Amino acid sequence: MRKLNFSSGPATLPEQVLRHAQGAIWDLDGSGIGILEHSHRGKEFGRVLERAEAGIREVAGIGDEYAVLFVTAGATHHFSMVPENFLGERETADYCHTGVWSGKAIEEARRVGTAHIACTSAPSFAAVPSALTFSATPRYVHYTSNETIYGTQWRTPPTAPAPLVCDASSDLFSRPLDLTGHALVYAGAQKNLGPSGISLVIARKDFIENGRRDLPPLAQYRTYAAEHSMHNTPNTFGIYVIAEVVAWIREQGGLAAMQVRNARKAQVLYDFLDHSKAWSGHAEPASRSLMNVTFRGATKDLEERMLAHAEARGLSGLRGHRSVGGLRASLYNAFPEDGVHELVKLLDDVEHGR
Ligand code: PMP
């Protein structure tokens, strides 16, 4: 029996995508060779790559001024790749500090140049700050659109005096993509897009061109743009899965439909938490994430009891991140609405000793 998977990533994927992938591992599109076995230089994979990029551009409405890149690495890779490409030793980049992930990005920027903290919600990280203070001439302004661990999300991107760089790992394609002011958006794939170990980058071509030229080829975004993400063997299976996920998103009605469904799912859980005496949400209402709902029980014992009951009922992945504890329900695009109702029932049952 398949479980209800509330994992924060790698995370649940659409059944249709998994079934197609199952078939394609044996035989890709009637070619007699599976996706894991096809040469990345062959025409069959060429079609997969084209389908992935075209699907991404169509579903997110990405214009020709942006490059769409597949980078064989997780989002963490971009924490250092972004400053290495775009931040000079004597330059400053501004960072919005909203949790664990922005903290790691800031650490990497500081290895290269100066990172100015434009805003912070430390130490509780329960909200996305509303007031930002920028440095005199930031090279770029970095923010994390959805904080996966603390469960906060920017409703709209910040307004900034410099190009925006966004870590959108945990909410890319969960809602319409507003690229206004953005020079570069990156996301690890393992939440809403596909498997781990591959990231999607959407970046302005002119911004990429301004990056440093004296880095190794795979450390420059320029190389991925110039060589269609094929300087070396890409993660062919990852790109295949992303193409399938994007096709699924389109069939569901696109990013606007995703947003409506995601808002409805999260609302069910937040409404329950707001009315419960035993459970309480972490994030402030205006900053609540639609992707990762973080919450606590009135006692540690209640949380542990809930986790034990969850396991017995086939609900998996509800323990909070090891750095903050508590509980977390990740409700990415592919997570079924019924599953949220099952979680609410479980929380209610445990609260009332059932
Ligand atoms: N940024 C965010 C917002 C994340 O949620 C994660 C992973 N959970 C990362 C970065 C790091 O991704 P990876 O492990 O793929 O490097």
mmCIF file of C-alpha atoms and ligand atoms in Angstrom:
data_model
loop_
_atom_site.group_PDB
_atom_site.id
_atom_site.type_symbol
_atom_site.label_atom_id
_atom_site.label_comp_id
_atom_site.label_asym_id
_atom_site.label_seq_id
_atom_site.Cartn_x
_atom_site.Cartn_y
_atom_site.Cartn_z
ATOM 1 C CA MET A 1 0.000 0.000 0.000
ATOM 2 C CA ARG A 2 1.282 3.500 -0.866
ATOM 3 C CA LYS A 3 1.453 5.845 2.123
ATOM 4 C CA LEU A 4 0.373 9.462 2.366
ATOM 5 C CA ASN A 5 3.753 11.134 2.047
ATOM 6 C CA PHE A 6 4.073 14.489 3.846
ATOM 7 C CA SER A 7 7.851 14.582 3.306
ATOM 8 C CA SER A 8 9.477 17.963 2.671
ATOM 9 C CA GLY A 9 11.596 16.588 -0.165
ATOM 10 C CA PRO A 10 12.216 14.334 -1.908
ATOM 11 C CA ALA A 11 8.456 14.394 -1.856
ATOM 12 C CA THR A 12 5.323 12.905 -3.300
ATOM 13 C CA LEU A 13 5.049 13.033 -7.114
ATOM 14 C CA PRO A 14 1.908 12.726 -9.277
ATOM 15 C CA GLU A 15 0.834 9.112 -9.812
ATOM 16 C CA GLN A 16 0.602 9.701 -13.563
ATOM 17 C CA VAL A 17 4.248 10.831 -13.649
ATOM 18 C CA LEU A 18 5.433 7.793 -11.708
ATOM 19 C CA ARG A 19 3.475 5.410 -13.977
ATOM 20 C CA HIS A 20 4.879 7.038 -17.123
ATOM 21 C CA ALA A 21 8.393 6.936 -15.671
ATOM 22 C CA GLN A 22 7.917 3.273 -14.830
ATOM 23 C CA GLY A 23 7.148 2.563 -18.473
ATOM 24 C CA ALA A 24 9.908 4.823 -19.810
ATOM 25 C CA ILE A 25 12.557 3.080 -17.706
ATOM 26 C CA TRP A 26 11.809 -0.018 -19.775
ATOM 27 C CA ASP A 27 11.167 1.635 -23.132
ATOM 28 C CA LEU A 28 11.213 5.368 -23.891
ATOM 29 C CA ASP A 29 8.509 6.340 -26.393
ATOM 30 C CA GLY A 30 8.674 3.017 -28.260
ATOM 31 C CA SER A 31 12.406 3.433 -28.976
ATOM 32 C CA GLY A 32 13.290 -0.003 -27.587
ATOM 33 C CA ILE A 33 15.698 1.570 -25.074
ATOM 34 C CA GLY A 34 14.889 2.877 -21.600
ATOM 35 C CA ILE A 35 15.388 6.476 -20.462
ATOM 36 C CA LEU A 36 18.177 5.424 -18.083
ATOM 37 C CA GLU A 37 20.036 3.805 -20.998
ATOM 38 C CA HIS A 38 19.650 6.340 -23.802
ATOM 39 C CA SER A 39 22.659 8.417 -24.854
ATOM 40 C CA HIS A 40 22.258 12.060 -23.893
ATOM 41 C CA ARG A 41 23.430 12.952 -27.413
ATOM 42 C CA GLY A 42 20.810 10.819 -29.172
ATOM 43 C CA LYS A 43 17.678 12.214 -30.835
ATOM 44 C CA GLU A 44 15.373 10.475 -28.348
ATOM 45 C CA PHE A 45 16.843 12.290 -25.357
ATOM 46 C CA GLY A 46 17.099 15.442 -27.463
ATOM 47 C CA ARG A 47 13.313 15.345 -27.750
ATOM 48 C CA VAL A 48 12.960 14.878 -23.970
ATOM 49 C CA LEU A 49 15.166 17.900 -23.301
ATOM 50 C CA GLU A 50 13.242 20.020 -25.791
ATOM 51 C CA ARG A 51 9.921 18.907 -24.313
ATOM 52 C CA ALA A 52 11.120 19.747 -20.798
ATOM 53 C CA GLU A 53 12.277 23.253 -21.713
ATOM 54 C CA ALA A 54 9.264 24.021 -23.917
ATOM 55 C CA GLY A 55 6.885 22.757 -21.224
ATOM 56 C CA ILE A 56 8.549 24.875 -18.546
ATOM 57 C CA ARG A 57 8.459 27.982 -20.729
ATOM 58 C CA GLU A 58 4.812 27.435 -21.612
ATOM 59 C CA VAL A 59 3.501 26.573 -18.179
ATOM 60 C CA ALA A 60 5.341 29.425 -16.432
ATOM 61 C CA GLY A 61 5.123 31.978 -19.263
ATOM 62 C CA ILE A 62 8.884 32.472 -19.530
ATOM 63 C CA GLY A 63 10.035 34.825 -22.275
ATOM 64 C CA ASP A 64 13.020 34.539 -24.553
ATOM 65 C CA GLU A 65 15.087 36.993 -22.493
ATOM 66 C CA TYR A 66 15.421 34.209 -19.897
ATOM 67 C CA ALA A 67 17.480 31.031 -20.221
ATOM 68 C CA VAL A 68 16.130 27.776 -18.777
ATOM 69 C CA LEU A 69 18.968 25.654 -17.401
ATOM 70 C CA PHE A 70 19.233 22.188 -15.877
ATOM 71 C CA VAL A 71 22.106 21.984 -13.425
ATOM 72 C CA THR A 72 23.221 18.618 -12.071
ATOM 73 C CA ALA A 73 23.297 19.655 -8.421
ATOM 74 C CA GLY A 74 20.947 20.583 -5.619
ATOM 75 C CA ALA A 75 19.949 24.084 -4.582
ATOM 76 C CA THR A 76 22.859 24.230 -2.128
ATOM 77 C CA HIS A 77 25.195 24.371 -5.106
ATOM 78 C CA HIS A 78 23.678 27.716 -6.106
ATOM 79 C CA PHE A 79 24.314 29.194 -2.644
ATOM 80 C CA SER A 80 27.967 29.391 -3.726
ATOM 81 C CA MET A 81 27.555 29.478 -7.508
ATOM 82 C CA VAL A 82 25.506 32.696 -7.404
ATOM 83 C CA PRO A 83 28.077 34.791 -5.496
ATOM 84 C CA GLU A 84 30.974 33.171 -7.355
ATOM 85 C CA ASN A 85 29.446 34.207 -10.662
ATOM 86 C CA PHE A 86 28.047 37.610 -9.768
ATOM 87 C CA LEU A 87 29.656 39.032 -6.624
ATOM 88 C CA GLY A 88 33.081 40.691 -6.718
ATOM 89 C CA GLU A 89 35.438 40.511 -3.749
ATOM 90 C CA ARG A 90 34.805 44.190 -3.003
ATOM 91 C CA GLU A 91 31.105 44.136 -3.818
ATOM 92 C CA THR A 92 28.016 43.724 -1.648
ATOM 93 C CA ALA A 93 24.942 41.589 -2.206
ATOM 94 C CA ASP A 94 21.845 42.005 -0.046
ATOM 95 C CA TYR A 95 20.210 38.977 1.538
ATOM 96 C CA CYS A 96 16.797 38.542 3.153
ATOM 97 C CA HIS A 97 17.352 36.267 6.126
ATOM 98 C CA THR A 98 14.205 34.251 6.740
ATOM 99 C CA GLY A 99 15.487 30.930 8.031
ATOM 100 C CA VAL A 100 17.882 28.028 7.737
ATOM 101 C CA TRP A 101 18.244 28.123 3.948
ATOM 102 C CA SER A 102 18.906 31.840 3.610
ATOM 103 C CA GLY A 103 21.423 31.430 6.458
ATOM 104 C CA LYS A 104 23.341 28.910 4.392
ATOM 105 C CA ALA A 105 23.185 31.133 1.299
ATOM 106 C CA ILE A 106 24.529 34.093 3.319
ATOM 107 C CA GLU A 107 27.414 31.995 4.629
ATOM 108 C CA GLU A 108 28.456 31.164 1.063
ATOM 109 C CA ALA A 109 28.171 34.768 -0.143
ATOM 110 C CA ARG A 110 30.513 35.807 2.677
ATOM 111 C CA ARG A 111 33.219 33.521 1.343
ATOM 112 C CA VAL A 112 33.230 35.608 -1.838
ATOM 113 C CA GLY A 113 32.344 39.210 -0.952
ATOM 114 C CA THR A 114 30.145 41.155 1.452
ATOM 115 C CA ALA A 115 26.639 40.003 2.357
ATOM 116 C CA HIS A 116 24.427 42.723 3.798
ATOM 117 C CA ILE A 117 21.359 41.548 5.707
ATOM 118 C CA ALA A 118 18.480 43.555 4.202
ATOM 119 C CA CYS A 119 15.962 42.054 6.618
ATOM 120 C CA THR A 120 15.754 39.263 9.144
ATOM 121 C CA SER A 121 13.060 37.418 11.020
ATOM 122 C CA ALA A 122 15.526 35.774 13.435
ATOM 123 C CA PRO A 123 15.347 34.180 15.887
ATOM 124 C CA SER A 124 11.771 32.829 15.558
ATOM 125 C CA PHE A 125 11.633 32.973 11.741
ATOM 126 C CA ALA A 126 7.853 33.011 12.089
ATOM 127 C CA ALA A 127 7.240 35.754 9.519
ATOM 128 C CA VAL A 128 8.545 37.247 6.332
ATOM 129 C CA PRO A 129 9.807 40.744 7.238
ATOM 130 C CA SER A 130 7.925 43.643 5.695
ATOM 131 C CA ALA A 131 10.638 46.331 5.977
ATOM 132 C CA LEU A 132 13.871 45.952 4.031
ATOM 133 C CA THR A 133 17.000 48.102 4.377
ATOM 134 C CA PHE A 134 19.300 47.867 1.395
ATOM 135 C CA SER A 135 23.013 48.598 1.138
ATOM 136 C CA ALA A 136 24.181 51.511 -1.041
ATOM 137 C CA THR A 137 24.803 49.568 -4.252
ATOM 138 C CA PRO A 138 23.848 45.902 -3.942
ATOM 139 C CA ARG A 139 24.974 43.678 -6.807
ATOM 140 C CA TYR A 140 21.780 41.644 -6.330
ATOM 141 C CA VAL A 141 19.115 41.003 -3.689
ATOM 142 C CA HIS A 142 18.620 37.384 -2.642
ATOM 143 C CA TYR A 143 15.525 35.941 -0.991
ATOM 144 C CA THR A 144 14.061 32.489 -0.299
ATOM 145 C CA SER A 145 10.499 32.516 -1.620
ATOM 146 C CA ASN A 146 9.408 29.679 0.680
ATOM 147 C CA GLU A 147 11.192 28.710 3.901
ATOM 148 C CA THR A 148 10.799 24.953 3.912
ATOM 149 C CA ILE A 149 11.835 24.410 7.529
ATOM 150 C CA TYR A 150 10.021 27.255 9.338
ATOM 151 C CA GLY A 151 7.013 27.235 7.002
ATOM 152 C CA THR A 152 6.889 30.851 5.832
ATOM 153 C CA GLN A 153 6.391 32.150 2.301
ATOM 154 C CA TRP A 154 6.636 35.503 0.548
ATOM 155 C CA ARG A 155 3.169 36.382 -0.810
ATOM 156 C CA THR A 156 4.796 38.624 -3.421
ATOM 157 C CA PRO A 157 8.490 39.131 -4.199
ATOM 158 C CA PRO A 158 10.261 41.991 -2.414
ATOM 159 C CA THR A 159 10.685 45.293 -4.242
ATOM 160 C CA ALA A 160 14.395 45.930 -4.565
ATOM 161 C CA PRO A 161 16.839 48.438 -6.054
ATOM 162 C CA ALA A 162 18.877 45.659 -7.700
ATOM 163 C CA PRO A 163 18.223 42.429 -9.624
ATOM 164 C CA LEU A 164 16.422 39.826 -7.553
ATOM 165 C CA VAL A 165 17.875 36.345 -7.071
ATOM 166 C CA CYS A 166 15.426 33.826 -5.641
ATOM 167 C CA ASP A 167 15.847 30.411 -4.062
ATOM 168 C CA ALA A 168 12.443 28.987 -5.045
ATOM 169 C CA SER A 169 13.294 25.381 -4.185
ATOM 170 C CA SER A 170 10.150 24.657 -2.235
ATOM 171 C CA ASP A 171 7.495 26.626 -4.096
ATOM 172 C CA LEU A 172 8.502 26.933 -7.750
ATOM 173 C CA PHE A 173 5.516 26.061 -9.978
ATOM 174 C CA SER A 174 3.160 25.887 -6.985
ATOM 175 C CA ARG A 175 1.705 29.215 -8.137
ATOM 176 C CA PRO A 176 2.074 31.559 -11.123
ATOM 177 C CA LEU A 177 5.650 32.752 -11.554
ATOM 178 C CA ASP A 178 6.147 36.509 -11.405
ATOM 179 C CA LEU A 179 9.582 37.157 -12.877
ATOM 180 C CA THR A 180 9.345 40.942 -12.609
ATOM 181 C CA GLY A 181 12.669 42.274 -11.315
ATOM 182 C CA HIS A 182 14.242 38.813 -11.210
ATOM 183 C CA ALA A 183 17.664 38.109 -12.700
ATOM 184 C CA LEU A 184 17.870 34.508 -11.565
ATOM 185 C CA VAL A 185 15.591 31.944 -9.942
ATOM 186 C CA TYR A 186 16.899 28.557 -8.855
ATOM 187 C CA ALA A 187 15.215 25.523 -7.370
ATOM 188 C CA GLY A 188 16.245 22.044 -6.355
ATOM 189 C CA ALA A 189 13.805 19.733 -8.124
ATOM 190 C CA GLN A 190 12.866 17.350 -5.327
ATOM 191 C CA LYS A 191 9.710 19.085 -4.081
ATOM 192 C CA ASN A 192 7.392 20.197 -6.883
ATOM 193 C CA LEU A 193 9.458 19.294 -9.945
ATOM 194 C CA GLY A 194 11.037 15.859 -9.853
ATOM 195 C CA PRO A 195 13.870 13.883 -8.271
ATOM 196 C CA SER A 196 16.786 15.140 -6.161
ATOM 197 C CA GLY A 197 20.217 15.940 -7.534
ATOM 198 C CA ILE A 198 19.031 18.273 -10.271
ATOM 199 C CA SER A 199 18.092 21.922 -10.147
ATOM 200 C CA LEU A 200 16.230 24.212 -12.472
ATOM 201 C CA VAL A 201 17.553 27.710 -13.125
ATOM 202 C CA ILE A 202 15.618 30.458 -14.870
ATOM 203 C CA ALA A 203 17.956 33.378 -15.500
ATOM 204 C CA ARG A 204 18.104 36.513 -17.621
ATOM 205 C CA LYS A 205 20.508 35.950 -20.488
ATOM 206 C CA ASP A 206 22.096 39.403 -20.073
ATOM 207 C CA PHE A 207 22.655 38.779 -16.345
ATOM 208 C CA ILE A 208 24.361 35.463 -17.072
ATOM 209 C CA GLU A 209 26.612 37.201 -19.586
ATOM 210 C CA ASN A 210 27.797 39.620 -16.871
ATOM 211 C CA GLY A 211 29.079 36.755 -14.697
ATOM 212 C CA ARG A 212 32.750 35.969 -14.100
ATOM 213 C CA ARG A 213 34.616 34.268 -16.907
ATOM 214 C CA ASP A 214 37.582 32.871 -15.001
ATOM 215 C CA LEU A 215 35.758 30.028 -13.240
ATOM 216 C CA PRO A 216 35.800 26.369 -14.341
ATOM 217 C CA PRO A 217 33.179 25.789 -17.069
ATOM 218 C CA LEU A 218 30.682 23.937 -14.897
ATOM 219 C CA ALA A 219 30.901 26.681 -12.263
ATOM 220 C CA GLN A 220 29.669 29.304 -14.749
ATOM 221 C CA TYR A 221 25.974 29.684 -15.580
ATOM 222 C CA ARG A 222 27.182 30.880 -18.981
ATOM 223 C CA THR A 223 28.299 27.360 -19.909
ATOM 224 C CA TYR A 224 24.868 25.857 -19.236
ATOM 225 C CA ALA A 225 23.206 28.590 -21.303
ATOM 226 C CA ALA A 226 25.672 28.326 -24.197
ATOM 227 C CA GLU A 227 25.608 24.528 -24.354
ATOM 228 C CA HIS A 228 21.937 23.838 -23.661
ATOM 229 C CA SER A 229 22.793 22.277 -20.262
ATOM 230 C CA MET A 230 24.852 19.656 -22.146
ATOM 231 C CA HIS A 231 28.473 20.611 -21.456
ATOM 232 C CA ASN A 232 28.716 17.212 -19.816
ATOM 233 C CA THR A 233 26.237 14.358 -19.402
ATOM 234 C CA PRO A 234 23.192 15.879 -17.722
ATOM 235 C CA ASN A 235 20.861 14.111 -15.313
ATOM 236 C CA THR A 236 18.821 12.629 -18.160
ATOM 237 C CA PHE A 237 16.296 10.857 -15.939
ATOM 238 C CA GLY A 238 15.797 13.995 -13.830
ATOM 239 C CA ILE A 239 15.072 16.032 -16.949
ATOM 240 C CA TYR A 240 12.642 13.340 -18.163
ATOM 241 C CA VAL A 241 10.720 13.444 -14.857
ATOM 242 C CA ILE A 242 10.598 17.250 -14.876
ATOM 243 C CA ALA A 243 9.152 17.143 -18.413
ATOM 244 C CA GLU A 244 6.454 14.733 -17.207
ATOM 245 C CA VAL A 245 5.661 16.823 -14.117
ATOM 246 C CA VAL A 246 5.291 19.954 -16.207
ATOM 247 C CA ALA A 247 2.988 18.118 -18.641
ATOM 248 C CA TRP A 248 0.918 17.009 -15.639
ATOM 249 C CA ILE A 249 0.741 20.595 -14.317
ATOM 250 C CA ARG A 250 -0.499 21.762 -17.722
ATOM 251 C CA GLU A 251 -3.202 19.052 -17.747
ATOM 252 C CA GLN A 252 -4.332 20.135 -14.278
ATOM 253 C CA GLY A 253 -4.970 23.659 -15.560
ATOM 254 C CA GLY A 254 -1.526 25.227 -15.115
ATOM 255 C CA LEU A 255 0.034 27.237 -12.316
ATOM 256 C CA ALA A 256 -3.101 29.259 -11.512
ATOM 257 C CA ALA A 257 -5.006 26.025 -10.903
ATOM 258 C CA MET A 258 -2.118 24.713 -8.782
ATOM 259 C CA GLN A 259 -2.294 27.826 -6.638
ATOM 260 C CA VAL A 260 -6.041 27.522 -6.080
ATOM 261 C CA ARG A 261 -5.725 23.870 -5.087
ATOM 262 C CA ASN A 262 -2.675 24.477 -2.876
ATOM 263 C CA ALA A 263 -4.423 27.361 -1.094
ATOM 264 C CA ARG A 264 -7.474 25.187 -0.478
ATOM 265 C CA LYS A 265 -5.390 22.319 0.910
ATOM 266 C CA ALA A 266 -3.367 24.520 3.269
ATOM 267 C CA GLN A 267 -6.495 26.368 4.420
ATOM 268 C CA VAL A 268 -8.070 23.130 5.671
ATOM 269 C CA LEU A 269 -5.090 22.474 7.919
ATOM 270 C CA TYR A 270 -4.553 26.072 9.098
ATOM 271 C CA ASP A 271 -8.265 26.418 9.912
ATOM 272 C CA PHE A 272 -8.102 23.296 12.008
ATOM 273 C CA LEU A 273 -4.938 24.467 13.836
ATOM 274 C CA ASP A 274 -6.487 27.889 14.527
ATOM 275 C CA HIS A 275 -9.453 26.279 16.250
ATOM 276 C CA SER A 276 -7.611 23.580 18.132
ATOM 277 C CA LYS A 277 -6.625 23.697 21.811
ATOM 278 C CA ALA A 278 -3.935 21.052 21.426
ATOM 279 C CA TRP A 279 -2.172 22.086 18.215
ATOM 280 C CA SER A 280 -0.803 25.446 17.111
ATOM 281 C CA GLY A 281 0.789 26.739 13.922
ATOM 282 C CA HIS A 282 4.260 28.288 13.932
ATOM 283 C CA ALA A 283 4.101 30.941 11.201
ATOM 284 C CA GLU A 284 2.256 34.238 11.560
ATOM 285 C CA PRO A 285 -0.938 34.202 9.455
ATOM 286 C CA ALA A 286 0.237 36.732 6.843
ATOM 287 C CA SER A 287 3.417 34.743 6.178
ATOM 288 C CA ARG A 288 2.052 31.216 6.256
ATOM 289 C CA SER A 289 3.456 28.833 3.689
ATOM 290 C CA LEU A 290 1.020 26.962 1.473
ATOM 291 C CA MET A 291 3.695 24.312 0.951
ATOM 292 C CA ASN A 292 5.053 23.490 4.413
ATOM 293 C CA VAL A 293 2.691 23.796 7.362
ATOM 294 C CA THR A 294 4.748 23.848 10.575
ATOM 295 C CA PHE A 295 3.043 23.299 13.913
ATOM 296 C CA ARG A 296 3.435 21.993 17.448
ATOM 297 C CA GLY A 297 1.485 19.979 19.941
ATOM 298 C CA ALA A 298 0.717 21.332 23.413
ATOM 299 C CA THR A 299 3.205 18.799 24.802
ATOM 300 C CA LYS A 300 6.077 16.768 23.402
ATOM 301 C CA ASP A 301 4.191 13.660 24.460
ATOM 302 C CA LEU A 302 1.199 14.629 22.325
ATOM 303 C CA GLU A 303 3.481 15.118 19.308
ATOM 304 C CA GLU A 304 5.078 11.709 19.804
ATOM 305 C CA ARG A 305 1.676 10.074 20.203
ATOM 306 C CA MET A 306 0.499 11.717 16.998
ATOM 307 C CA LEU A 307 3.586 10.500 15.116
ATOM 308 C CA ALA A 308 3.042 6.942 16.356
ATOM 309 C CA HIS A 309 -0.626 7.018 15.303
ATOM 310 C CA ALA A 310 0.344 8.545 11.961
ATOM 311 C CA GLU A 311 2.727 5.694 11.261
ATOM 312 C CA ALA A 312 0.009 3.156 12.084
ATOM 313 C CA ARG A 313 -2.477 4.877 9.719
ATOM 314 C CA GLY A 314 -0.013 5.178 6.832
ATOM 315 C CA LEU A 315 0.715 8.904 7.174
ATOM 316 C CA SER A 316 4.441 9.468 6.757
ATOM 317 C CA GLY A 317 6.989 12.297 7.005
ATOM 318 C CA LEU A 318 5.308 14.516 9.612
ATOM 319 C CA ARG A 319 8.253 15.065 11.953
ATOM 320 C CA GLY A 320 9.649 18.617 11.799
ATOM 321 C CA HIS A 321 13.169 19.314 10.530
ATOM 322 C CA ARG A 322 15.876 18.086 12.890
ATOM 323 C CA SER A 323 17.074 21.682 13.482
ATOM 324 C CA VAL A 324 13.747 23.024 14.825
ATOM 325 C CA GLY A 325 11.700 20.033 15.970
ATOM 326 C CA GLY A 326 7.915 20.083 16.134
ATOM 327 C CA LEU A 327 5.797 18.869 13.252
ATOM 328 C CA ARG A 328 5.555 19.709 9.584
ATOM 329 C CA ALA A 329 3.140 18.719 6.843
ATOM 330 C CA SER A 330 4.446 19.384 3.346
ATOM 331 C CA LEU A 331 1.593 19.819 0.893
ATOM 332 C CA TYR A 332 3.272 20.178 -2.488
ATOM 333 C CA ASN A 333 1.395 20.184 -5.808
ATOM 334 C CA ALA A 334 1.071 16.408 -6.011
ATOM 335 C CA PHE A 335 -0.124 15.936 -2.438
ATOM 336 C CA PRO A 336 -3.800 14.845 -2.559
ATOM 337 C CA GLU A 337 -6.541 16.935 -0.950
ATOM 338 C CA ASP A 338 -7.973 13.850 0.773
ATOM 339 C CA GLY A 339 -4.660 13.442 2.557
ATOM 340 C CA VAL A 340 -5.070 16.799 4.309
ATOM 341 C CA HIS A 341 -8.484 15.742 5.590
ATOM 342 C CA GLU A 342 -6.961 12.492 6.868
ATOM 343 C CA LEU A 343 -4.299 14.454 8.742
ATOM 344 C CA VAL A 344 -6.897 16.752 10.301
ATOM 345 C CA LYS A 345 -8.905 13.719 11.406
ATOM 346 C CA LEU A 346 -5.789 12.168 12.913
ATOM 347 C CA LEU A 347 -4.906 15.357 14.829
ATOM 348 C CA ASP A 348 -8.459 15.635 16.099
ATOM 349 C CA ASP A 349 -8.523 11.971 17.139
ATOM 350 C CA VAL A 350 -5.221 12.216 19.014
ATOM 351 C CA GLU A 351 -6.304 15.450 20.716
ATOM 352 C CA HIS A 352 -9.444 13.720 21.996
ATOM 353 C CA GLY A 353 -7.741 10.474 22.931
ATOM 354 C CA ARG A 354 -9.311 8.371 20.148
HETATM 355 N N1 PMP B 1 16.770 25.805 -0.353
HETATM 356 C C1 PMP B 1 15.566 25.433 0.121
HETATM 357 C C2 PMP B 1 14.494 26.457 0.270
HETATM 358 C C3 PMP B 1 15.343 24.093 0.441
HETATM 359 O O1 PMP B 1 14.161 23.705 0.928
HETATM 360 C C4 PMP B 1 16.382 23.141 0.266
HETATM 361 C C5 PMP B 1 16.199 21.675 0.557
HETATM 362 N N2 PMP B 1 15.230 21.281 1.396
HETATM 363 C C6 PMP B 1 17.613 23.588 -0.214
HETATM 364 C C7 PMP B 1 17.759 24.917 -0.525
HETATM 365 C C8 PMP B 1 18.762 22.641 -0.399
HETATM 366 O O2 PMP B 1 18.519 21.793 -1.448
HETATM 367 P P1 PMP B 1 19.522 20.598 -1.837
HETATM 368 O O3 PMP B 1 19.526 19.642 -0.688
HETATM 369 O O4 PMP B 1 18.909 20.039 -3.069
HETATM 370 O O5 PMP B 1 20.862 21.188 -2.064
#
